[in-house]
Amino acid sequence: MALNVLRYLSFRNASALWVMVAIVLYFSYSIPETFLAARTWKSLLDAQAIVAITAIALVVPLSAGVFNLAIGAQVGVASIMIGWLLVPAGLPILVSVLVTLVASAAIGFLISVLIVGFRIDSFIATLGASSLLLAFVTFISGGRQILKMPRALVDFGTDRIFGLTYPFLVMLAIAIAVWYVLERTPLGRRIYATGGSLEAARLSGIHVVAIVVGAMTASGLLTGIAGALMTARLGNADPTIGPAFMLPAFTAAFLGSTQFHHGRFNVPGTVLSVYVLAAGVKGLQLSGVPTWVTDGFDGAALLIAVGLASAARSGSAKSLWRRFLRPRRTTLQIEAERPRPVGT
Amino acid sequence: MQDILLDVRRVSKSFGGNKVLDNVSFSVGRGEIVALLGHNGSGKSTLVKILAGAYSLDAGEIKHGAVGDVELHFIHQTLGLVASLTVAENLDLGLSHPWCGLMPVRRAQERRRIQAMLTKFGVTFSPDAIVAGLTAADRTIVAIVRALAGWKHGNHVLVLDEPTATLHGEEIDRLKGAVRTVAAQGAGVIYITHRLGEAEELADRAIVLKNGVKILEEARGAFTHDSLVRAIAGANAQTRSRRASPPRRSALLEVRGLAGASLRSATFHAREGEILGVSGLVGSGMERLNGAVFGAFPTSGGVVLVGGAPIALGSPRSAIRAGVAYVPADRRARASIGHFSARENLTLARMRDIRRPWGAIDRALERQEALAWMDRLRVTPGGQIEQAFDLFSGGNQQKIVLAKWLRMQPRVFLIDEPTQGVDAGAQTEIYELLVKAARAGAAVVVASSDTKELAHICDRALVMRDGAVSAELSGADISESALISAIIDDFSDARADCRVKPLRYV
């Protein structure tokens, strides 16, 4: 048992955890009075909750083999939609939330119809959908923020129990639920199988169309929750925030896929990655580094983690270099097709 | 005799003590078409690879004749064309260009040149046609023209490796015309084929390889259809392992008029408790039959009955519900999820029985189940249920895939190429598993290009040609030579009545 826990937490299996430890140790030493303040950590946990929900919403379709580039725009639509329903339309909170969640799930469903019904590659389908959704956001908001959210909503976005905000607790609940489905149920197994090989999954009797549609619909629902919470936290609906979620979500999902499951997209790794990156960026900000360093940190972390993981899968770093320096012989066939003189 | 272009002298090649070519000699003269015949495993493809320089020689030599440098050109079944480019662009790929290819293409001049080359072959498509839109025969002709395009002198040998495997009817005639045109220009042609009719019609000389030895070389007029069949099929030493033939039970699987892709109209049945073999050349529909029954490939018509009840075509789910299991030939891409563990692959097709009441997988039970199956099928390394599928050897991968389906206790078990890429030890074990499945009452249908395998395990065997079942052998009649004769003997086959549409790229 103890051995299993140790193996689970080993550097090979969970390098991000150890990077987190290194980050905490370093900044605790260099800037102890600001980095170790409880305030810093409370705001960190809270501020990243919505990024984490968005990243989880991305893990679901990625696991099913769908590349959802619309994830940021979906959050943006939900965020502006709940603001519009509450203030200009003046609907009650419960109705607005329900309508937003149903509409968000419906958007995910419609995108999946583009993918499985019209057979558009998920990369293209979600790219196009993303642009359409952004146009829709500007259309209903007129490009302006929607201010003066109702008190009750703002309270939900900012109140704390035991020092933790509601958005953070909602994120935890979602993380546990999605983790359970993906890793403990037959449905999760089928989602991963579909993402692994569409044809092999189909020939194993898996209804791959239902899996893709379901994954995108669930992803849509989760972006609805993320968008509604975003508006609740800010106290207003901002038409520009959506796209800003895409990059951190992808970074966390891919970085997370190198953790715990050796290349499989997963929830614990993704949530951990969100917070490791945020802690690093926070420490750098508090140290007073120029602003460009923080962007560089995210990018470098992703490239290094994914690069090392794929090198580990394809052999040693040494063999990786060798492959670069001396390209492997191409296939027999290409070799054979080249006319060559006889008798050499 | 005319100029010798290529002279192959006493060539031998072994792979790990297994002699695949033994002292083979032949020559190709200017303007001569040499047909190279032989069944699977006779050494033909090894010979081609040696000519191409992909394999080295153990002994012997390959020399060009007295005429100076000779160039060899190879047309493989896959052709090596870029389907999304035009004919002209494809022909241009093989040429060298000045300035690293940055000089502008002189389109008018190029078009005229290519049109002239195409006209020689009597084709009707334009140089601007997209290759993907051409028929299979036209694509092969483009590949031939491309090989010719680089010719600067007259000393060339064109090697065609089963160019007609996926062609039908008049398409074959057009290709034969193209090959004659090449020979008429003074090149030597080595024409590798399984279809005797073509060899008889085209070849100036026929060479038959069997088990790596040249057993027949005769000039036009000397060889006959019968002599070729006898040489290729021969008398094989292998006798079939006699099992007690199963009692004649009712047909469990019935297929009527199944059509789609390379299947024209396949009708057959498989009985409870028997192993039914399916054989045929590439392109005969043999490799598609099981997949079409299961619903892996789209079908355009036909009926499939399991235990008398029809199942929905094109739907693996309904096939599985009816108790049909299917193991495709491409183990890595279609039969398994490579990065899934052995355990996850084993249980993927049915998780109902390892599920807890509230929906989660009972992980202890799943591990137990996976361990038991890996133990039963003697998968090595033993007990490694968490190892990724990709990391097992071919034979063990196949055992895991078989376990995945045997777990479901299928009533109909469809398998393509059960022992492809599998070592000899695992091969025997896989045969035992199939026999055991049949004993347990399943109808087992094995589609294989390995005739020895079919002769060894089958109670009954079908031979396919042009998308339909053309012959059936049963009981004591099944032997390797009988199967090969039935597969290659296309003398009586009236191709003209075949109405199969040309294959197209998907």
Tab-separated table of N, CA, C and O in Angstrom, chain B residues 153-237:
chain	number	residue	atom	x	y	z
B	153	HIS	N	18.402	6.512	-71.856
B	153	HIS	CA	18.951	5.587	-72.857
B	153	HIS	C	18.043	4.378	-72.926
B	153	HIS	O	17.032	4.302	-72.221
B	154	GLY	N	18.399	3.423	-73.730
B	154	GLY	CA	17.472	2.338	-74.011
B	154	GLY	C	17.521	1.151	-73.073
B	154	GLY	O	16.749	0.208	-73.228
B	155	ASN	N	18.413	1.146	-72.092
B	155	ASN	CA	18.621	-0.075	-71.316
B	155	ASN	C	17.861	-0.072	-70.004
B	155	ASN	O	18.350	0.403	-68.991
B	156	HIS	N	16.655	-0.545	-70.056
B	156	HIS	CA	15.820	-0.499	-68.863
B	156	HIS	C	15.067	-1.802	-68.658
B	156	HIS	O	14.708	-2.469	-69.616
B	157	VAL	N	14.863	-2.107	-67.382
B	157	VAL	CA	14.025	-3.254	-67.036
B	157	VAL	C	12.936	-2.752	-66.105
B	157	VAL	O	13.217	-2.078	-65.111
B	158	LEU	N	11.691	-3.044	-66.458
B	158	LEU	CA	10.556	-2.620	-65.640
B	158	LEU	C	10.068	-3.836	-64.854
B	158	LEU	O	9.812	-4.890	-65.436
B	159	VAL	N	9.978	-3.695	-63.529
B	159	VAL	CA	9.499	-4.798	-62.696
B	159	VAL	C	8.113	-4.447	-62.177
B	159	VAL	O	7.934	-3.450	-61.492
B	160	LEU	N	7.120	-5.236	-62.560
B	160	LEU	CA	5.753	-4.979	-62.107
B	160	LEU	C	5.364	-6.047	-61.097
B	160	LEU	O	5.374	-7.233	-61.398
B	161	ASP	N	5.042	-5.609	-59.878
B	161	ASP	CA	4.720	-6.554	-58.813
B	161	ASP	C	3.202	-6.646	-58.665
B	161	ASP	O	2.581	-5.740	-58.127
B	162	GLU	N	2.638	-7.701	-59.134
B	162	GLU	CA	1.187	-7.925	-59.093
B	162	GLU	C	0.377	-6.683	-59.482
B	162	GLU	O	-0.438	-6.195	-58.712
B	163	PRO	N	0.595	-6.182	-60.690
B	163	PRO	CA	-0.082	-4.937	-61.073
B	163	PRO	C	-1.587	-5.096	-61.209
B	163	PRO	O	-2.317	-4.114	-61.132
B	164	THR	N	-2.069	-6.319	-61.403
B	164	THR	CA	-3.498	-6.475	-61.668
B	164	THR	C	-4.280	-6.983	-60.468
B	164	THR	O	-5.446	-7.310	-60.585
B	165	ALA	N	-3.621	-7.027	-59.284
B	165	ALA	CA	-4.281	-7.631	-58.126
B	165	ALA	C	-5.634	-7.000	-57.829
B	165	ALA	O	-6.569	-7.673	-57.431
B	166	THR	N	-5.731	-5.690	-58.015
B	166	THR	CA	-6.999	-5.037	-57.667
B	166	THR	C	-7.774	-4.601	-58.905
B	166	THR	O	-8.690	-3.810	-58.822
B	167	LEU	N	-7.403	-5.113	-60.058
B	167	LEU	CA	-8.095	-4.720	-61.298
B	167	LEU	C	-9.098	-5.785	-61.732
B	167	LEU	O	-9.027	-6.934	-61.330
B	168	HIS	N	-10.019	-5.381	-62.593
B	168	HIS	CA	-11.035	-6.314	-63.065
B	168	HIS	C	-11.288	-6.097	-64.556
B	168	HIS	O	-11.092	-5.008	-65.076
B	169	GLY	N	-11.758	-7.167	-65.196
B	169	GLY	CA	-12.297	-7.079	-66.548
B	169	GLY	C	-11.428	-6.344	-67.539
B	169	GLY	O	-10.239	-6.630	-67.674
B	170	GLU	N	-12.020	-5.353	-68.216
B	170	GLU	CA	-11.286	-4.717	-69.319
B	170	GLU	C	-10.139	-3.843	-68.817
B	170	GLU	O	-9.240	-3.500	-69.561
B	171	GLU	N	-10.165	-3.518	-67.510
B	171	GLU	CA	-9.041	-2.765	-66.944
B	171	GLU	C	-7.746	-3.561	-67.097
B	171	GLU	O	-6.696	-3.005	-67.372
B	172	ILE	N	-7.862	-4.889	-66.915
B	172	ILE	CA	-6.680	-5.740	-67.022
B	172	ILE	C	-6.160	-5.717	-68.448
B	172	ILE	O	-4.961	-5.646	-68.682
B	173	ASP	N	-7.092	-5.732	-69.412
B	173	ASP	CA	-6.676	-5.708	-70.810
B	173	ASP	C	-5.909	-4.433	-71.140
B	173	ASP	O	-4.928	-4.457	-71.876
B	174	ARG	N	-6.377	-3.308	-70.587
B	174	ARG	CA	-5.695	-2.044	-70.854
B	174	ARG	C	-4.286	-2.075	-70.293
B	174	ARG	O	-3.337	-1.604	-70.920
B	175	LEU	N	-4.156	-2.659	-69.102
B	175	LEU	CA	-2.834	-2.718	-68.501
B	175	LEU	C	-1.912	-3.630	-69.313
B	175	LEU	O	-0.748	-3.323	-69.530
B	176	LYS	N	-2.478	-4.744	-69.786
B	176	LYS	CA	-1.668	-5.654	-70.604
B	176	LYS	C	-1.155	-4.928	-71.837
B	176	LYS	O	-0.002	-5.086	-72.240
B	177	GLY	N	-2.028	-4.105	-72.434
B	177	GLY	CA	-1.631	-3.306	-73.594
B	177	GLY	C	-0.458	-2.404	-73.253
B	177	GLY	O	0.518	-2.301	-74.002
B	178	ALA	N	-0.533	-1.769	-72.074
B	178	ALA	CA	0.524	-0.853	-71.646
B	178	ALA	C	1.844	-1.606	-71.483
B	178	ALA	O	2.911	-1.111	-71.874
B	179	VAL	N	1.769	-2.816	-70.920
B	179	VAL	CA	2.991	-3.594	-70.714
B	179	VAL	C	3.611	-3.970	-72.056
B	179	VAL	O	4.828	-3.886	-72.251
B	180	ARG	N	2.766	-4.342	-73.030
B	180	ARG	CA	3.280	-4.663	-74.370
B	180	ARG	C	3.956	-3.448	-74.987
B	180	ARG	O	4.997	-3.574	-75.638
B	181	THR	N	3.366	-2.258	-74.786
B	181	THR	CA	3.956	-1.035	-75.327
B	181	THR	C	5.359	-0.821	-74.766
B	181	THR	O	6.279	-0.461	-75.489
B	182	VAL	N	5.491	-1.075	-73.458
B	182	VAL	CA	6.808	-0.897	-72.830
B	182	VAL	C	7.821	-1.846	-73.458
B	182	VAL	O	8.935	-1.453	-73.819
B	183	ALA	N	7.420	-3.111	-73.630
B	183	ALA	CA	8.341	-4.095	-74.194
B	183	ALA	C	8.692	-3.728	-75.633
B	183	ALA	O	9.833	-3.875	-76.061
B	184	ALA	N	7.704	-3.204	-76.362
B	184	ALA	CA	7.929	-2.853	-77.760
B	184	ALA	C	8.952	-1.729	-77.881
B	184	ALA	O	9.610	-1.583	-78.909
B	185	GLN	N	9.101	-0.944	-76.831
B	185	GLN	CA	10.095	0.129	-76.871
B	185	GLN	C	11.494	-0.377	-76.556
B	185	GLN	O	12.428	0.416	-76.429
B	186	GLY	N	11.625	-1.675	-76.341
B	186	GLY	CA	12.953	-2.242	-76.161
B	186	GLY	C	13.359	-2.476	-74.721
B	186	GLY	O	14.503	-2.801	-74.448
B	187	ALA	N	12.430	-2.302	-73.797
B	187	ALA	CA	12.772	-2.560	-72.407
B	187	ALA	C	12.483	-4.020	-72.065
B	187	ALA	O	11.697	-4.676	-72.736
B	188	GLY	N	13.135	-4.510	-71.026
B	188	GLY	CA	12.785	-5.818	-70.505
B	188	GLY	C	11.729	-5.652	-69.436
B	188	GLY	O	11.688	-4.637	-68.749
B	189	VAL	N	10.837	-6.643	-69.331
B	189	VAL	CA	9.781	-6.542	-68.327
B	189	VAL	C	9.779	-7.803	-67.474
B	189	VAL	O	9.819	-8.914	-68.001
B	190	ILE	N	9.790	-7.619	-66.148
B	190	ILE	CA	9.557	-8.752	-65.249
B	190	ILE	C	8.156	-8.559	-64.693
B	190	ILE	O	7.867	-7.551	-64.051
B	191	TYR	N	7.285	-9.516	-64.966
B	191	TYR	CA	5.872	-9.362	-64.652
B	191	TYR	C	5.515	-10.402	-63.601
B	191	TYR	O	5.520	-11.610	-63.869
B	192	ILE	N	5.251	-9.912	-62.372
B	192	ILE	CA	4.952	-10.846	-61.287
B	192	ILE	C	3.451	-10.914	-61.108
B	192	ILE	O	2.790	-9.881	-60.990
B	193	THR	N	2.897	-12.091	-61.119
B	193	THR	CA	1.447	-12.187	-61.001
B	193	THR	C	1.030	-13.516	-60.398
B	193	THR	O	1.789	-14.482	-60.373
B	194	HIS	N	-0.191	-13.540	-59.892
B	194	HIS	CA	-0.815	-14.775	-59.428
B	194	HIS	C	-1.781	-15.301	-60.476
B	194	HIS	O	-2.256	-16.422	-60.375
B	195	ARG	N	-2.098	-14.449	-61.441
B	195	ARG	CA	-3.159	-14.824	-62.381
B	195	ARG	C	-2.542	-15.469	-63.612
B	195	ARG	O	-1.847	-14.829	-64.397
B	196	LEU	N	-2.837	-16.749	-63.773
B	196	LEU	CA	-2.209	-17.503	-64.854
B	196	LEU	C	-2.632	-17.006	-66.222
B	196	LEU	O	-1.833	-16.984	-67.154
B	197	GLY	N	-3.880	-16.611	-66.355
B	197	GLY	CA	-4.382	-16.171	-67.657
B	197	GLY	C	-3.518	-15.074	-68.241
B	197	GLY	O	-3.158	-15.098	-69.428
B	198	GLU	N	-3.149	-14.116	-67.396
B	198	GLU	CA	-2.326	-13.005	-67.854
B	198	GLU	C	-0.948	-13.478	-68.281
B	198	GLU	O	-0.427	-13.048	-69.315
B	199	ALA	N	-0.364	-14.358	-67.470
B	199	ALA	CA	0.968	-14.849	-67.784
B	199	ALA	C	0.956	-15.560	-69.131
B	199	ALA	O	1.827	-15.349	-69.983
B	200	GLU	N	-0.070	-16.405	-69.324
B	200	GLU	CA	-0.141	-17.154	-70.586
B	200	GLU	C	-0.226	-16.223	-71.774
B	200	GLU	O	0.342	-16.462	-72.833
B	201	GLU	N	-0.978	-15.140	-71.603
B	201	GLU	CA	-1.222	-14.247	-72.713
B	201	GLU	C	-0.023	-13.350	-73.014
B	201	GLU	O	0.289	-13.080	-74.164
B	202	LEU	N	0.642	-12.877	-71.959
B	202	LEU	CA	1.678	-11.859	-72.125
B	202	LEU	C	3.077	-12.417	-72.284
B	202	LEU	O	3.883	-11.884	-73.042
B	203	ALA	N	3.380	-13.481	-71.529
B	203	ALA	CA	4.781	-13.811	-71.288
B	203	ALA	C	5.472	-14.414	-72.505
B	203	ALA	O	4.927	-15.260	-73.202
B	204	ASP	N	6.713	-13.932	-72.750
B	204	ASP	CA	7.569	-14.592	-73.718
B	204	ASP	C	8.238	-15.790	-73.056
B	204	ASP	O	8.652	-16.727	-73.715
B	205	ARG	N	8.344	-15.693	-71.726
B	205	ARG	CA	8.961	-16.776	-70.972
B	205	ARG	C	8.296	-16.800	-69.598
B	205	ARG	O	7.967	-15.744	-69.049
B	206	ALA	N	8.080	-17.987	-69.064
B	206	ALA	CA	7.473	-18.093	-67.735
B	206	ALA	C	8.444	-18.784	-66.799
B	206	ALA	O	9.100	-19.762	-67.180
B	207	ILE	N	8.552	-18.241	-65.598
B	207	ILE	CA	9.422	-18.838	-64.586
B	207	ILE	C	8.568	-19.101	-63.353
B	207	ILE	O	7.813	-18.229	-62.924
B	208	VAL	N	8.651	-20.317	-62.822
B	208	VAL	CA	7.877	-20.626	-61.620
B	208	VAL	C	8.841	-20.890	-60.469
B	208	VAL	O	9.763	-21.700	-60.597
B	209	LEU	N	8.627	-20.170	-59.358
B	209	LEU	CA	9.395	-20.424	-58.142
B	209	LEU	C	8.527	-21.220	-57.184
B	209	LEU	O	7.318	-21.009	-57.102
B	210	LYS	N	9.173	-22.150	-56.479
B	210	LYS	CA	8.459	-22.865	-55.440
B	210	LYS	C	9.421	-23.109	-54.296
B	210	LYS	O	10.495	-23.666	-54.496
B	211	ASN	N	9.057	-22.678	-53.122
B	211	ASN	CA	9.917	-22.797	-51.942
B	211	ASN	C	11.340	-22.312	-52.223
B	211	ASN	O	12.314	-22.924	-51.794
B	212	GLY	N	11.453	-21.225	-52.984
B	212	GLY	CA	12.758	-20.622	-53.216
B	212	GLY	C	13.564	-21.242	-54.340
B	212	GLY	O	14.687	-20.829	-54.609
B	213	VAL	N	13.014	-22.242	-54.993
B	213	VAL	CA	13.746	-22.911	-56.069
B	213	VAL	C	13.016	-22.682	-57.388
B	213	VAL	O	11.785	-22.703	-57.437
B	214	LYS	N	13.814	-22.441	-58.448
B	214	LYS	CA	13.191	-22.310	-59.759
B	214	LYS	C	12.858	-23.714	-60.257
B	214	LYS	O	13.756	-24.522	-60.479
B	215	ILE	N	11.555	-23.997	-60.400
B	215	ILE	CA	11.226	-25.362	-60.802
B	215	ILE	C	10.714	-25.427	-62.230
B	215	ILE	O	10.483	-26.514	-62.761
B	216	LEU	N	10.532	-24.284	-62.858
B	216	LEU	CA	10.090	-24.323	-64.251
B	216	LEU	C	10.569	-23.063	-64.957
B	216	LEU	O	10.490	-21.966	-64.408
B	217	GLU	N	11.145	-23.198	-66.134
B	217	GLU	CA	11.427	-22.050	-66.981
B	217	GLU	C	11.190	-22.488	-68.410
B	217	GLU	O	11.894	-23.348	-68.933
B	218	GLU	N	10.146	-21.957	-68.995
B	218	GLU	CA	9.834	-22.377	-70.348
B	218	GLU	C	9.449	-21.179	-71.205
B	218	GLU	O	8.849	-20.226	-70.719
B	219	ALA	N	9.787	-21.242	-72.477
B	219	ALA	CA	9.482	-20.155	-73.399
B	219	ALA	C	8.056	-20.291	-73.900
B	219	ALA	O	7.409	-21.332	-73.734
B	220	ARG	N	7.567	-19.221	-74.447
B	220	ARG	CA	6.234	-19.184	-75.024
B	220	ARG	C	6.051	-20.374	-75.961
B	220	ARG	O	6.927	-20.695	-76.743
B	221	GLY	N	4.935	-21.042	-75.862
B	221	GLY	CA	4.689	-22.204	-76.714
B	221	GLY	C	5.032	-23.493	-75.988
B	221	GLY	O	4.388	-24.516	-76.188
B	222	ALA	N	6.066	-23.421	-75.114
B	222	ALA	CA	6.461	-24.639	-74.402
B	222	ALA	C	5.588	-24.845	-73.174
B	222	ALA	O	5.241	-25.967	-72.828
B	223	PHE	N	5.232	-23.741	-72.497
B	223	PHE	CA	4.423	-23.928	-71.292
B	223	PHE	C	2.937	-23.931	-71.637
B	223	PHE	O	2.512	-23.305	-72.606
B	224	THR	N	2.203	-24.671	-70.863
B	224	THR	CA	0.750	-24.708	-71.030
B	224	THR	C	0.109	-24.338	-69.704
B	224	THR	O	0.774	-24.313	-68.668
B	225	HIS	N	-1.159	-24.074	-69.765
B	225	HIS	CA	-1.889	-23.743	-68.549
B	225	HIS	C	-1.713	-24.849	-67.512
B	225	HIS	O	-1.397	-24.589	-66.352
B	226	ASP	N	-1.878	-26.081	-67.958
B	226	ASP	CA	-1.803	-27.196	-67.019
B	226	ASP	C	-0.411	-27.353	-66.417
B	226	ASP	O	-0.266	-27.637	-65.231
B	227	SER	N	0.602	-27.145	-67.248
B	227	SER	CA	1.957	-27.318	-66.712
B	227	SER	C	2.250	-26.255	-65.656
B	227	SER	O	2.935	-26.513	-64.672
B	228	LEU	N	1.720	-25.048	-65.879
B	228	LEU	CA	1.937	-23.991	-64.884
B	228	LEU	C	1.214	-24.314	-63.579
B	228	LEU	O	1.787	-24.196	-62.492
B	229	VAL	N	-0.046	-24.724	-63.688
B	229	VAL	CA	-0.815	-25.062	-62.476
B	229	VAL	C	-0.092	-26.162	-61.705
B	229	VAL	O	0.072	-26.087	-60.492
B	230	ARG	N	0.342	-27.193	-62.437
B	230	ARG	CA	1.023	-28.313	-61.775
B	230	ARG	C	2.280	-27.836	-61.052
B	230	ARG	O	2.544	-28.219	-59.924
B	231	ALA	N	3.033	-26.952	-61.742
B	231	ALA	CA	4.290	-26.493	-61.142
B	231	ALA	C	4.029	-25.658	-59.894
B	231	ALA	O	4.704	-25.817	-58.882
B	232	ILE	N	3.044	-24.767	-59.962
B	232	ILE	CA	2.805	-23.866	-58.822
B	232	ILE	C	2.195	-24.615	-57.639
B	232	ILE	O	2.650	-24.497	-56.504
B	233	ALA	N	1.152	-25.388	-57.931
B	233	ALA	CA	0.461	-26.084	-56.846
B	233	ALA	C	1.277	-27.269	-56.370
B	233	ALA	O	1.391	-27.529	-55.179
B	234	GLY	N	1.835	-28.008	-57.312
B	234	GLY	CA	2.733	-29.116	-57.022
B	234	GLY	C	2.151	-30.119	-56.052
B	234	GLY	O	0.980	-30.084	-55.715
B	235	ALA	N	2.993	-31.026	-55.598
B	235	ALA	CA	2.567	-31.933	-54.545
B	235	ALA	C	3.243	-31.448	-53.283
B	235	ALA	O	4.460	-31.407	-53.195
B	236	ASN	N	2.448	-31.003	-52.333
B	236	ASN	CA	3.042	-30.515	-51.111
B	236	ASN	C	3.159	-31.627	-50.090
B	236	ASN	O	2.276	-32.448	-49.936
B	237	ALA	N	4.298	-31.612	-49.416
B	237	ALA	CA	4.575	-32.678	-48.462
B	237	ALA	C	3.615	-32.620	-47.274
B	237	ALA	O	3.246	-33.633	-46.714
